[in-house]
Amino acid sequence: MSLVKLNIKGISYSQTQNGAYALILNEVDGDRKLPIVIGAFEAQSIAIALEKEIKPPRPLTHDLFKNFADRFDIVVKQVIIHKLVDGVFYSSIICERDKIEEIIDARTSDAIALALRFDAPIFTYKTILDKAGIFLKLTSKEEEENTEKESIVVDELFTDQEEDLDVVESTTENSFATLSLQELYNMLDGAVADEDYEKAARLRDEISNRDKNKK
């Protein structure tokens, strides 16, 4: 399968859902874009790496990984978005140390945050781009409205999820009280794994409230 090189165009956000971000990747030799839903923390980490001039007072998680890798002469050579299943992208980080190459599985948002810090190229397979890539070719006049158009694209990414989100919002807060603490922790782990940070925040609030009530 042939690989397609991607560049990072930027990060957009949903104007209809708080905390919803999408990383927009450009096809280098084409007009297609690959939007990937990411969490707020990863969006912040990628945005900081893109700016380059912004230096957090303490290293973020991805900065810490970079410092650790530099100390032990580990180099990230490239990142490959290699699989798309049920709307979730899977990626691999290709690393090298002492001329020995290793492949590490990673969430796409983490992989790209690291690729930026190592100046490593990002690739995906043509089949994935054919399946999930979108065309957002703009005229010179439309270029001025580029940000607004990308926000619309991000909102469309969540269109298929809105009914499920409505169900979560209408039921979870009422049903949390009936769940045991262990069930809450299990749901929290699942929400974090699914990158559903808004649901995870509500679960953490419920757990925190119960801990306070115990004291």
Coordinates of C-alpha atoms in Angstrom, one line a residue:
M1 CA 0.0 0.0 0.0
S2 CA 1.3 3.4 -0.9
L3 CA 2.0 6.1 1.7
V4 CA 0.8 9.7 1.5
K5 CA 2.6 12.4 3.3
L6 CA 0.6 14.8 5.4
N7 CA 1.2 18.3 6.8
I8 CA -0.5 19.9 9.7
K9 CA -2.8 22.7 8.6
G10 CA -3.9 23.6 12.1
I11 CA -6.5 22.9 14.8
S12 CA -10.2 23.8 14.5
Y13 CA -13.0 23.6 17.0
S14 CA -16.7 22.9 17.1
Q15 CA -18.9 25.9 17.6
T16 CA -21.7 23.7 18.7
Q17 CA -20.0 21.5 21.1
N18 CA -17.7 22.7 23.9
G19 CA -14.4 21.0 24.2
A20 CA -14.6 19.4 20.7
Y21 CA -11.4 19.9 18.6
A22 CA -10.2 18.5 15.3
L23 CA -6.7 18.4 13.9
I24 CA -6.7 19.2 10.2
L25 CA -4.1 17.4 8.2
N26 CA -3.3 18.3 4.5
E27 CA -2.4 15.9 1.8
V28 CA 1.0 17.2 0.6
D29 CA 0.5 16.5 -3.1
G30 CA -3.2 16.9 -3.3
D31 CA -6.3 18.9 -2.2
R32 CA -7.7 16.5 0.4
K33 CA -7.7 17.1 4.1
L34 CA -7.9 14.5 6.9
P35 CA -9.7 15.8 10.0
I36 CA -9.1 13.9 13.2
V37 CA -11.1 14.4 16.4
I38 CA -8.7 15.0 19.4
G39 CA -9.1 15.9 23.1
A40 CA -8.6 19.3 24.6
F41 CA -5.2 18.3 26.3
E42 CA -3.8 17.0 23.0
A43 CA -5.1 20.0 21.1
Q44 CA -3.2 22.2 23.6
S45 CA 0.0 20.2 23.3
I46 CA -0.1 20.3 19.5
A47 CA -0.9 24.0 19.4
I48 CA 2.0 24.8 21.7
A49 CA 4.4 22.7 19.5
L50 CA 3.1 24.5 16.3
E51 CA 3.6 27.9 17.8
K52 CA 7.2 27.0 18.9
E53 CA 7.6 30.4 20.6
I54 CA 5.3 29.4 23.5
K55 CA 7.3 27.7 26.2
P56 CA 5.4 26.2 29.2
P57 CA 7.0 26.8 32.5
R58 CA 7.2 23.1 33.1
P59 CA 7.4 20.4 30.4
L60 CA 4.2 18.9 29.1
T61 CA 3.9 15.2 28.9
H62 CA 5.0 15.2 25.2
D63 CA 7.9 17.5 26.0
L64 CA 8.9 15.1 28.8
F65 CA 8.9 12.2 26.4
K66 CA 11.1 14.3 24.0
N67 CA 13.6 15.1 26.8
F68 CA 13.7 11.4 27.8
A69 CA 14.2 10.3 24.2
D70 CA 17.0 12.8 23.7
R71 CA 18.8 11.7 26.8
F72 CA 18.8 8.1 25.7
D73 CA 19.5 8.8 22.0
I74 CA 16.1 7.7 20.8
V75 CA 14.9 9.4 17.6
V76 CA 11.4 9.4 16.2
K77 CA 11.8 8.9 12.4
Q78 CA 8.2 9.1 11.3
V79 CA 4.6 8.6 12.2
I80 CA 2.2 6.5 10.2
I81 CA -1.6 6.6 10.6
H82 CA -2.1 3.0 9.6
K83 CA -5.7 2.1 10.5
L84 CA -9.2 3.5 10.7
V85 CA -11.8 1.5 12.5
D86 CA -15.3 2.9 13.4
G87 CA -14.1 6.4 13.0
V88 CA -11.0 5.9 15.2
F89 CA -7.5 6.4 13.8
Y90 CA -4.6 4.2 14.9
S91 CA -1.0 5.2 14.5
S92 CA 2.5 3.9 14.8
I93 CA 5.6 5.8 15.9
I94 CA 8.7 4.6 14.1
C95 CA 11.7 5.1 16.4
E96 CA 15.4 4.4 16.1
R97 CA 18.2 3.9 18.6
D98 CA 21.7 2.6 17.8
K99 CA 20.5 2.0 14.2
I100 CA 17.9 -0.4 15.5
E101 CA 14.3 0.5 14.5
E102 CA 11.3 -0.1 16.7
I103 CA 7.6 0.4 16.0
I104 CA 5.4 1.7 18.9
D105 CA 1.6 1.8 18.9
A106 CA 0.2 5.1 19.8
R107 CA -2.9 7.3 19.8
T108 CA -2.8 9.5 16.7
S109 CA -3.0 12.7 18.7
D110 CA 0.0 11.6 20.8
A111 CA 1.9 10.4 17.8
I112 CA 1.4 13.8 16.0
A113 CA 2.3 15.8 19.1
L114 CA 5.6 13.9 19.2
A115 CA 6.2 14.1 15.5
L116 CA 6.1 17.9 15.8
R117 CA 8.7 17.9 18.6
F118 CA 11.0 15.6 16.6
D119 CA 10.4 17.3 13.2
A120 CA 9.3 13.9 12.0
P121 CA 7.2 13.4 8.8
I122 CA 3.6 12.2 9.1
F123 CA 2.1 9.6 6.7
T124 CA -1.1 7.7 6.1
Y125 CA -2.1 5.1 3.6
K126 CA -3.8 6.1 0.4
T127 CA -6.7 3.7 1.3
I128 CA -7.3 5.6 4.6
L129 CA -7.2 9.0 2.8
D130 CA -9.6 7.7 0.1
K131 CA -12.0 6.7 2.9
A132 CA -11.8 9.6 5.3
G133 CA -10.3 12.4 3.3
I134 CA -12.4 15.4 2.4
F135 CA -12.1 18.1 -0.2
L136 CA -12.0 21.7 1.0
K137 CA -10.7 23.5 -2.0
L138 CA -11.3 27.2 -1.7
T139 CA -11.4 30.1 -4.1
S140 CA -9.5 33.2 -3.4
K141 CA -12.6 34.8 -2.0
E142 CA -13.4 31.8 0.1
E143 CA -9.9 31.8 1.6
E144 CA -11.0 34.8 3.7
E145 CA -13.7 32.6 5.2
N146 CA -11.4 29.6 5.7
T147 CA -11.7 29.4 9.5
E148 CA -15.5 29.5 9.4
K149 CA -15.6 26.7 6.8
E150 CA -13.2 24.6 8.8
S151 CA -15.4 25.1 11.9
I152 CA -18.4 23.8 9.8
V153 CA -16.3 20.7 8.9
V154 CA -15.6 20.0 12.5
D155 CA -19.2 20.4 13.4
E156 CA -20.1 17.9 10.7
L157 CA -17.6 15.4 12.2
F158 CA -19.8 15.3 15.3
T159 CA -23.1 15.2 13.5
D160 CA -23.3 11.4 13.6
Q161 CA -22.5 11.4 17.3
E162 CA -25.0 14.1 18.4
E163 CA -27.8 11.7 19.2
D164 CA -25.5 9.5 21.3
L165 CA -24.2 12.7 23.0
D166 CA -27.7 13.9 23.8
V167 CA -28.5 10.5 25.3
V168 CA -25.3 10.7 27.5
E169 CA -26.1 14.2 28.6
S170 CA -29.7 13.4 29.5
T171 CA -29.1 10.1 31.2
T172 CA -25.6 10.0 32.8
E173 CA -26.0 12.8 35.3
N174 CA -29.3 11.3 36.5
S175 CA -28.0 7.7 36.5
F176 CA -24.6 8.3 38.2
A177 CA -26.2 8.4 41.6
T178 CA -27.4 4.8 41.1
L179 CA -23.9 3.5 40.3
S180 CA -21.4 2.1 42.6
L181 CA -18.0 3.7 43.1
Q182 CA -16.3 0.8 41.2
E183 CA -18.7 1.2 38.3
L184 CA -17.9 4.9 38.2
Y185 CA -14.2 4.2 38.0
N186 CA -14.8 1.7 35.2
M187 CA -16.8 4.2 33.3
L188 CA -14.1 6.8 33.8
D189 CA -11.5 4.5 32.4
G190 CA -13.7 3.9 29.4
A191 CA -14.4 7.6 28.8
V192 CA -10.7 8.4 28.9
A193 CA -9.9 5.6 26.5
D194 CA -12.6 6.9 24.1
E195 CA -11.2 10.4 24.5
D196 CA -14.6 11.5 25.8
Y197 CA -13.2 14.1 28.2
E198 CA -16.5 15.9 28.9
K199 CA -18.0 12.7 30.2
A200 CA -14.8 11.9 32.1
A201 CA -15.0 15.3 33.8
R202 CA -18.6 14.6 34.9
L203 CA -17.6 11.2 36.2
R204 CA -14.7 12.7 38.1
D205 CA -17.0 15.3 39.7
E206 CA -19.4 12.5 40.8
I207 CA -16.5 10.5 42.3
S208 CA -15.1 13.7 44.0
N209 CA -18.5 14.5 45.5
R210 CA -18.8 11.0 47.0
D211 CA -15.3 11.2 48.5
K212 CA -16.2 14.6 50.1
N213 CA -19.4 13.1 51.5
K214 CA -17.5 10.3 53.1
K215 CA -15.3 12.8 55.1

